[in-house]
Amino acid sequence: MDRLIDAIRAKKNPTVAGLDPKLAYIPAFIRRAAYAQYGKTLEGAAAAVLQFNKGLLDALAPIVPAVKPQCAYYEQFGWQGMRALEATVRYAQEKGLYVILDGKRNDIGTTMEAYAKALLGTVEVDGTELSAFDGDALTVNPYLGTDGVAPLLPLCAQRDKSVFILVKTSNPSSGELQDRLLEDRRTLYATVGSLCEDWGTQTRGRYGYSRVGAVAGATYPAQLGELRRALPHTFFLVPGYGAQGGGAKDVAPAFDAHGRGAVINASRSILTAWQKTGADEQDYAKAAAAEAVRMRDEIVAEVGGFE
Ligand SMILES: O=C(O)c1cc(=O)[nH]c(=O)n1[C@@H]1O[C@H](COP(=O)(O)O)[C@@H](O)[C@H]1O
């Protein structure tokens, strides 16, 4: 996690902008231009997404340390969408941004290895190593247990990548499974949290945080604080700020005494800022940047300085 923490410190901003591009968020002038070239096709939609993202990345790169493309928004447009995802990752990384691929992947060992190669690593093509999506981190669903997480770890170490394991998610029904008490009277989310500490043991970086992070939602501030206290080496990705109702006070418990330990995500509140504020569609990226600055300032004011 050192690279992410360094980027947060350099920009004095512990937030990540989510790139979840629904067509409805994309200004008409961008969609029109894409359809003029490719028609109202999957390719046209993917071209609009990429153009929208590039404008956002140009405006956001000086402000945020990281972006989080949610793979589903790209996958819905087939291979054309996946090509837009790949180009988005490259464009963001060229601008020095840390890219968290939100794939929420998981499967049994060998299949998980293939996901890891695709999204974080390289794949061998008859003796030649090639990289596909090459994100800096990946969100991972832990439901299959260690078999679904362990295959990622050597690759993360080799290529300096990280993972964020779903621990206590931000959605309303997250408690159905995650809050369940197990035989030892601990919740499932606390148990998965401890597994994150175990999985990350050998990989602690300069700041004491391991390559195995956790996802914990802004919509459950008490659990965020409980997890922060219980998991001193686990860095948190905290979604649920903004559109899902989380605010600066809610995310504050995710941080440690140095103001480190968490990065807060917002997607819709940044992507749709131009629509919410009634800005001209040409200024969509400017509106997104203004919302990112507002979010940063609100969180920094609440949490204090970043060491
Ligand atoms: O892993 C995630 O990023 C995630 C976990 C979670 O518990 N809740 C959650 O909302 N997310 C993702 O975070 C983003 C939240 O988007 P907004 O609600 O628009 O800010 C979406 O990409 C979600 O898929």
Short mmCIF file of C-alpha atoms and ligand atoms in Angstrom, two decimals:
data_model
loop_
_atom_site.label_atom_id
_atom_site.label_comp_id
_atom_site.label_asym_id
_atom_site.label_seq_id
_atom_site.Cartn_x
_atom_site.Cartn_y
_atom_site.Cartn_z
CA MET A 1 0.00 0.00 0.00
CA ASP A 2 3.02 2.30 0.21
CA ARG A 3 2.49 3.62 -3.33
CA LEU A 4 -1.10 4.56 -2.57
CA ILE A 5 -0.19 6.12 0.78
CA ASP A 6 2.65 8.10 -0.83
CA ALA A 7 0.23 9.37 -3.48
CA ILE A 8 -2.30 10.37 -0.79
CA ARG A 9 0.38 12.25 1.11
CA ALA A 10 1.70 13.98 -2.01
CA LYS A 11 -1.77 15.28 -2.92
CA LYS A 12 -2.83 15.73 0.72
CA ASN A 13 -6.02 13.99 -0.26
CA PRO A 14 -7.24 10.61 1.05
CA THR A 15 -9.93 10.16 -1.59
CA VAL A 16 -10.46 8.15 -4.75
CA ALA A 17 -12.71 9.11 -7.63
CA GLY A 18 -14.89 6.25 -8.83
CA LEU A 19 -15.14 5.93 -12.61
CA ASP A 20 -18.58 4.31 -12.95
CA PRO A 21 -19.64 5.83 -16.28
CA LYS A 22 -23.32 5.27 -16.99
CA LEU A 23 -24.28 6.73 -20.36
CA ALA A 24 -26.82 8.95 -18.58
CA TYR A 25 -23.95 10.79 -16.86
CA ILE A 26 -22.14 11.53 -20.12
CA PRO A 27 -22.84 14.91 -21.71
CA ALA A 28 -24.80 14.83 -24.99
CA PHE A 29 -21.98 16.49 -26.96
CA ILE A 30 -19.67 13.55 -26.16
CA ARG A 31 -22.30 10.92 -26.96
CA ARG A 32 -23.25 12.68 -30.21
CA ALA A 33 -19.63 12.79 -31.40
CA ALA A 34 -19.10 9.10 -30.56
CA TYR A 35 -22.32 8.02 -32.32
CA ALA A 36 -21.41 10.16 -35.37
CA GLN A 37 -18.25 8.11 -35.71
CA TYR A 38 -19.42 4.63 -34.67
CA GLY A 39 -23.22 4.77 -34.73
CA LYS A 40 -25.42 3.88 -31.76
CA THR A 41 -23.46 0.69 -31.23
CA LEU A 42 -21.51 -0.89 -28.43
CA GLU A 43 -18.45 0.67 -29.98
CA GLY A 44 -20.12 4.09 -30.01
CA ALA A 45 -21.07 3.73 -26.35
CA ALA A 46 -17.56 2.61 -25.40
CA ALA A 47 -16.03 5.52 -27.32
CA ALA A 48 -18.27 7.95 -25.42
CA VAL A 49 -17.23 6.36 -22.11
CA LEU A 50 -13.54 6.69 -22.93
CA GLN A 51 -13.87 10.32 -24.03
CA PHE A 52 -15.85 11.13 -20.86
CA ASN A 53 -13.20 9.45 -18.71
CA LYS A 54 -10.30 11.21 -20.40
CA GLY A 55 -11.87 14.60 -19.71
CA LEU A 56 -12.45 13.60 -16.09
CA LEU A 57 -8.92 12.25 -15.67
CA ASP A 58 -7.39 15.45 -17.10
CA ALA A 59 -9.35 17.50 -14.56
CA LEU A 60 -9.03 15.14 -11.58
CA ALA A 61 -5.38 14.10 -11.87
CA PRO A 62 -4.01 17.19 -10.09
CA ILE A 63 -6.48 16.67 -7.22
CA VAL A 64 -7.00 12.98 -6.42
CA PRO A 65 -4.30 10.34 -5.86
CA ALA A 66 -6.35 7.43 -7.20
CA VAL A 67 -9.28 6.36 -9.36
CA LYS A 68 -11.51 3.31 -9.13
CA PRO A 69 -13.07 2.12 -12.38
CA GLN A 70 -15.90 -0.32 -11.63
CA CYS A 71 -15.46 -3.06 -14.26
CA ALA A 72 -19.20 -3.72 -14.71
CA TYR A 73 -19.79 -0.33 -16.31
CA TYR A 74 -17.27 -1.33 -19.02
CA GLU A 75 -18.19 -5.00 -19.31
CA GLN A 76 -21.79 -4.06 -20.16
CA PHE A 77 -20.50 -2.85 -23.55
CA GLY A 78 -18.72 -6.13 -24.34
CA TRP A 79 -15.16 -6.21 -25.63
CA GLN A 80 -15.50 -2.64 -26.84
CA GLY A 81 -16.21 -1.61 -23.24
CA MET A 82 -13.28 -3.67 -21.98
CA ARG A 83 -11.04 -1.90 -24.48
CA ALA A 84 -12.28 1.41 -23.03
CA LEU A 85 -11.43 0.10 -19.56
CA GLU A 86 -7.92 -0.84 -20.62
CA ALA A 87 -7.40 2.56 -22.24
CA THR A 88 -8.81 4.28 -19.13
CA VAL A 89 -6.35 2.42 -16.87
CA ARG A 90 -3.40 3.35 -19.10
CA TYR A 91 -4.47 6.99 -19.39
CA ALA A 92 -4.89 7.28 -15.61
CA GLN A 93 -1.53 5.65 -14.91
CA GLU A 94 0.20 7.93 -17.43
CA LYS A 95 -1.13 10.79 -15.33
CA GLY A 96 0.42 9.27 -12.22
CA LEU A 97 -2.85 8.02 -10.74
CA TYR A 98 -3.10 4.82 -8.71
CA VAL A 99 -5.77 2.61 -10.26
CA ILE A 100 -8.01 0.41 -8.13
CA LEU A 101 -9.85 -1.97 -10.46
CA ASP A 102 -13.19 -2.67 -8.85
CA GLY A 103 -13.84 -6.17 -10.17
CA LYS A 104 -14.99 -7.84 -6.93
CA ARG A 105 -13.53 -11.05 -8.36
CA ASN A 106 -13.21 -14.43 -6.69
CA ASP A 107 -13.04 -18.08 -7.67
CA ILE A 108 -11.17 -21.27 -6.86
CA GLY A 109 -7.37 -21.24 -6.96
CA THR A 110 -6.44 -21.70 -10.60
CA THR A 111 -9.32 -19.59 -11.88
CA MET A 112 -8.46 -16.86 -9.39
CA GLU A 113 -4.95 -16.98 -10.73
CA ALA A 114 -6.32 -16.22 -14.18
CA TYR A 115 -8.26 -13.22 -12.80
CA ALA A 116 -5.12 -12.04 -11.07
CA LYS A 117 -3.12 -12.30 -14.29
CA ALA A 118 -5.76 -10.44 -16.25
CA LEU A 119 -6.37 -7.59 -13.86
CA LEU A 120 -3.10 -7.09 -11.97
CA GLY A 121 -0.44 -9.22 -13.58
CA THR A 122 0.94 -10.57 -16.78
CA VAL A 123 -0.09 -13.56 -18.81
CA GLU A 124 2.35 -15.85 -20.53
CA VAL A 125 1.76 -16.30 -24.24
CA ASP A 126 4.14 -19.10 -25.23
CA GLY A 127 7.12 -17.70 -23.42
CA THR A 128 6.29 -14.01 -23.76
CA GLU A 129 4.87 -12.19 -20.72
CA LEU A 130 2.17 -9.70 -21.67
CA SER A 131 0.02 -7.51 -19.46
CA ALA A 132 -3.66 -6.86 -20.05
CA PHE A 133 -5.43 -4.51 -17.66
CA ASP A 134 -2.56 -4.02 -15.23
CA GLY A 135 -4.39 -2.20 -12.43
CA ASP A 136 -2.55 -1.27 -9.23
CA ALA A 137 -5.11 -2.93 -6.96
CA LEU A 138 -8.20 -5.11 -7.25
CA THR A 139 -11.31 -5.49 -5.12
CA VAL A 140 -11.84 -9.11 -4.09
CA ASN A 141 -14.81 -11.04 -2.72
CA PRO A 142 -13.65 -13.38 0.08
CA TYR A 143 -16.54 -15.84 0.05
CA LEU A 144 -14.41 -18.79 -1.08
CA GLY A 145 -11.88 -18.28 1.71
CA THR A 146 -8.11 -18.54 1.51
CA ASP A 147 -8.16 -20.56 -1.74
CA GLY A 148 -9.65 -17.57 -3.52
CA VAL A 149 -7.23 -15.02 -2.06
CA ALA A 150 -3.89 -16.82 -1.76
CA PRO A 151 -3.34 -17.07 -5.55
CA LEU A 152 -3.23 -13.27 -5.70
CA LEU A 153 -0.54 -12.78 -3.11
CA PRO A 154 2.66 -13.91 -4.91
CA LEU A 155 1.64 -11.92 -7.94
CA CYS A 156 0.95 -8.84 -5.80
CA ALA A 157 4.40 -9.16 -4.24
CA GLN A 158 6.11 -9.67 -7.61
CA ARG A 159 4.42 -6.74 -9.31
CA ASP A 160 3.91 -4.41 -6.35
CA LYS A 161 0.10 -4.60 -6.36
CA SER A 162 -2.56 -4.73 -3.67
CA VAL A 163 -6.01 -6.12 -3.05
CA PHE A 164 -9.03 -4.86 -1.15
CA ILE A 165 -11.14 -7.62 0.38
CA LEU A 166 -14.87 -7.02 0.94
CA VAL A 167 -15.24 -6.98 4.73
CA LYS A 168 -18.23 -4.79 5.66
CA THR A 169 -19.87 -3.47 2.54
CA SER A 170 -21.84 -0.23 2.31
CA ASN A 171 -25.13 -1.59 0.96
CA PRO A 172 -28.33 -1.82 3.05
CA SER A 173 -28.45 -5.64 3.10
CA SER A 174 -24.76 -6.13 3.90
CA GLY A 175 -25.73 -7.26 7.40
CA GLU A 176 -27.72 -10.27 6.15
CA LEU A 177 -24.51 -12.25 5.96
CA GLN A 178 -21.72 -9.99 7.16
CA ASP A 179 -23.21 -9.16 10.59
CA ARG A 180 -23.98 -12.81 11.41
CA LEU A 181 -22.49 -14.08 14.62
CA LEU A 182 -20.37 -17.17 14.16
CA GLU A 183 -19.91 -19.95 16.72
CA ASP A 184 -17.22 -17.97 18.53
CA ARG A 185 -19.67 -15.00 18.86
CA ARG A 186 -17.68 -12.89 16.44
CA THR A 187 -19.34 -11.34 13.42
CA LEU A 188 -18.55 -12.64 9.97
CA TYR A 189 -17.16 -9.21 8.97
CA ALA A 190 -14.80 -9.15 11.99
CA THR A 191 -13.67 -12.67 11.10
CA VAL A 192 -12.97 -11.70 7.48
CA GLY A 193 -11.16 -8.63 8.81
CA SER A 194 -8.85 -10.84 10.91
CA LEU A 195 -8.22 -12.98 7.84
CA CYS A 196 -7.09 -9.83 6.01
CA GLU A 197 -4.53 -9.22 8.79
CA ASP A 198 -3.36 -12.86 8.44
CA TRP A 199 -3.24 -12.82 4.64
CA GLY A 200 -1.21 -9.60 4.72
CA THR A 201 1.25 -10.54 7.48
CA GLN A 202 4.30 -11.02 5.26
CA THR A 203 3.70 -7.90 3.19
CA ARG A 204 3.75 -4.92 5.52
CA GLY A 205 5.18 -1.79 3.98
CA ARG A 206 6.91 1.36 5.26
CA TYR A 207 3.73 2.65 6.86
CA GLY A 208 2.86 -0.64 8.53
CA TYR A 209 0.01 -1.45 6.16
CA SER A 210 0.02 -4.67 4.17
CA ARG A 211 -0.88 -5.39 0.56
CA VAL A 212 -4.15 -6.89 1.73
CA GLY A 213 -6.61 -4.09 2.35
CA ALA A 214 -10.27 -4.21 3.30
CA VAL A 215 -13.43 -2.62 1.94
CA ALA A 216 -15.57 -1.11 4.70
CA GLY A 217 -18.49 1.18 3.94
CA ALA A 218 -18.98 4.77 5.05
CA THR A 219 -22.59 3.90 5.78
CA TYR A 220 -21.56 1.89 8.88
CA PRO A 221 -19.35 4.28 10.88
CA ALA A 222 -19.45 2.28 14.13
CA GLN A 223 -18.22 -0.85 12.36
CA LEU A 224 -15.60 1.22 10.54
CA GLY A 225 -14.19 2.35 13.89
CA GLU A 226 -14.35 -1.16 15.32
CA LEU A 227 -12.46 -2.51 12.30
CA ARG A 228 -9.87 0.29 12.42
CA ARG A 229 -9.06 -0.61 16.04
CA ALA A 230 -8.99 -4.34 15.35
CA LEU A 231 -6.95 -4.27 12.13
CA PRO A 232 -3.88 -2.05 12.54
CA HIS A 233 -2.13 -3.34 9.41
CA THR A 234 -5.10 -3.34 7.07
CA PHE A 235 -5.66 -0.32 4.84
CA PHE A 236 -9.30 0.53 4.11
CA LEU A 237 -11.11 1.40 0.92
CA VAL A 238 -14.24 3.20 2.09
CA PRO A 239 -17.12 3.53 -0.40
CA GLY A 240 -20.50 4.99 0.43
CA TYR A 241 -19.55 8.64 0.74
CA GLY A 242 -21.84 11.03 -1.17
CA ALA A 243 -24.59 9.31 -3.16
CA GLN A 244 -25.09 6.55 -0.54
CA GLY A 245 -25.36 9.11 2.26
CA GLY A 246 -21.98 8.88 4.00
CA GLY A 247 -20.35 12.16 5.04
CA ALA A 248 -17.02 13.30 6.47
CA LYS A 249 -18.04 12.49 10.07
CA ASP A 250 -18.97 8.96 9.02
CA VAL A 251 -15.62 8.22 7.38
CA ALA A 252 -13.46 9.76 10.13
CA PRO A 253 -13.32 6.51 12.19
CA ALA A 254 -11.59 4.78 9.25
CA PHE A 255 -8.38 6.75 9.81
CA ASP A 256 -5.55 6.01 12.24
CA ALA A 257 -3.92 8.48 14.64
CA HIS A 258 -1.65 9.77 11.83
CA GLY A 259 -4.59 10.48 9.53
CA ARG A 260 -3.64 7.45 7.46
CA GLY A 261 -5.20 4.05 6.95
CA ALA A 262 -8.03 4.80 4.56
CA VAL A 263 -8.99 6.12 1.17
CA ILE A 264 -12.56 7.31 0.67
CA ASN A 265 -14.37 6.64 -2.60
CA ALA A 266 -17.07 8.67 -4.30
CA SER A 267 -18.38 7.83 -7.75
CA ARG A 268 -21.78 9.30 -8.60
CA SER A 269 -21.36 12.51 -6.59
CA ILE A 270 -18.28 13.33 -8.70
CA LEU A 271 -19.45 12.00 -12.07
CA THR A 272 -22.83 13.71 -11.94
CA ALA A 273 -21.68 16.96 -10.30
CA TRP A 274 -22.30 18.84 -13.57
CA GLN A 275 -25.93 17.67 -13.63
CA LYS A 276 -26.50 18.32 -9.92
CA THR A 277 -25.10 21.85 -10.08
CA GLY A 278 -26.76 22.71 -13.39
CA ALA A 279 -23.36 23.39 -14.99
CA ASP A 280 -23.00 23.65 -18.76
CA GLU A 281 -22.35 20.18 -20.15
CA GLN A 282 -19.05 21.38 -21.62
CA ASP A 283 -17.92 22.01 -18.02
CA TYR A 284 -18.65 18.49 -16.74
CA ALA A 285 -15.04 17.81 -15.84
CA LYS A 286 -14.66 21.18 -14.13
CA ALA A 287 -17.74 20.40 -12.03
CA ALA A 288 -16.31 16.97 -11.15
CA ALA A 289 -13.03 18.56 -10.07
CA ALA A 290 -14.88 21.12 -7.93
CA GLU A 291 -16.79 18.31 -6.18
CA ALA A 292 -13.56 16.36 -5.65
CA VAL A 293 -12.00 19.45 -4.05
CA ARG A 294 -15.07 20.00 -1.86
CA MET A 295 -14.98 16.37 -0.73
CA ARG A 296 -11.25 16.52 -0.02
CA ASP A 297 -11.59 19.72 2.00
CA GLU A 298 -14.54 18.38 3.99
CA ILE A 299 -12.70 15.17 4.90
CA VAL A 300 -9.39 16.87 5.66
CA ALA A 301 -11.21 19.37 7.93
CA GLU A 302 -12.80 16.48 9.81
CA VAL A 303 -9.83 14.13 10.03
CA GLY A 304 -6.99 16.61 10.42
CA GLY A 305 -3.52 16.58 8.91
CA PHE A 306 -1.91 13.75 7.02
CA GLU A 307 1.53 12.72 8.16
O1 LIG B 1 -15.88 -2.35 -3.59
C1 LIG B 1 -16.46 -1.28 -3.74
O2 LIG B 1 -15.88 -0.33 -4.26
C2 LIG B 1 -17.78 -1.10 -3.13
C3 LIG B 1 -18.01 -1.79 -1.98
C4 LIG B 1 -19.13 -1.45 -1.19
O3 LIG B 1 -19.31 -1.95 -0.11
N1 LIG B 1 -19.99 -0.51 -1.66
C5 LIG B 1 -19.81 0.14 -2.85
O4 LIG B 1 -20.62 1.02 -3.18
N2 LIG B 1 -18.73 -0.19 -3.64
C6 LIG B 1 -18.54 0.46 -4.95
O5 LIG B 1 -18.24 1.84 -4.72
C7 LIG B 1 -18.89 2.66 -5.69
C8 LIG B 1 -19.86 3.58 -4.99
O6 LIG B 1 -20.42 4.47 -5.88
P1 LIG B 1 -21.25 5.75 -5.42
O7 LIG B 1 -22.30 5.29 -4.49
O8 LIG B 1 -21.80 6.28 -6.72
O9 LIG B 1 -20.27 6.71 -4.78
C9 LIG B 1 -19.51 1.71 -6.70
O10 LIG B 1 -18.54 1.47 -7.70
C10 LIG B 1 -19.74 0.45 -5.91
O11 LIG B 1 -19.70 -0.70 -6.72
#
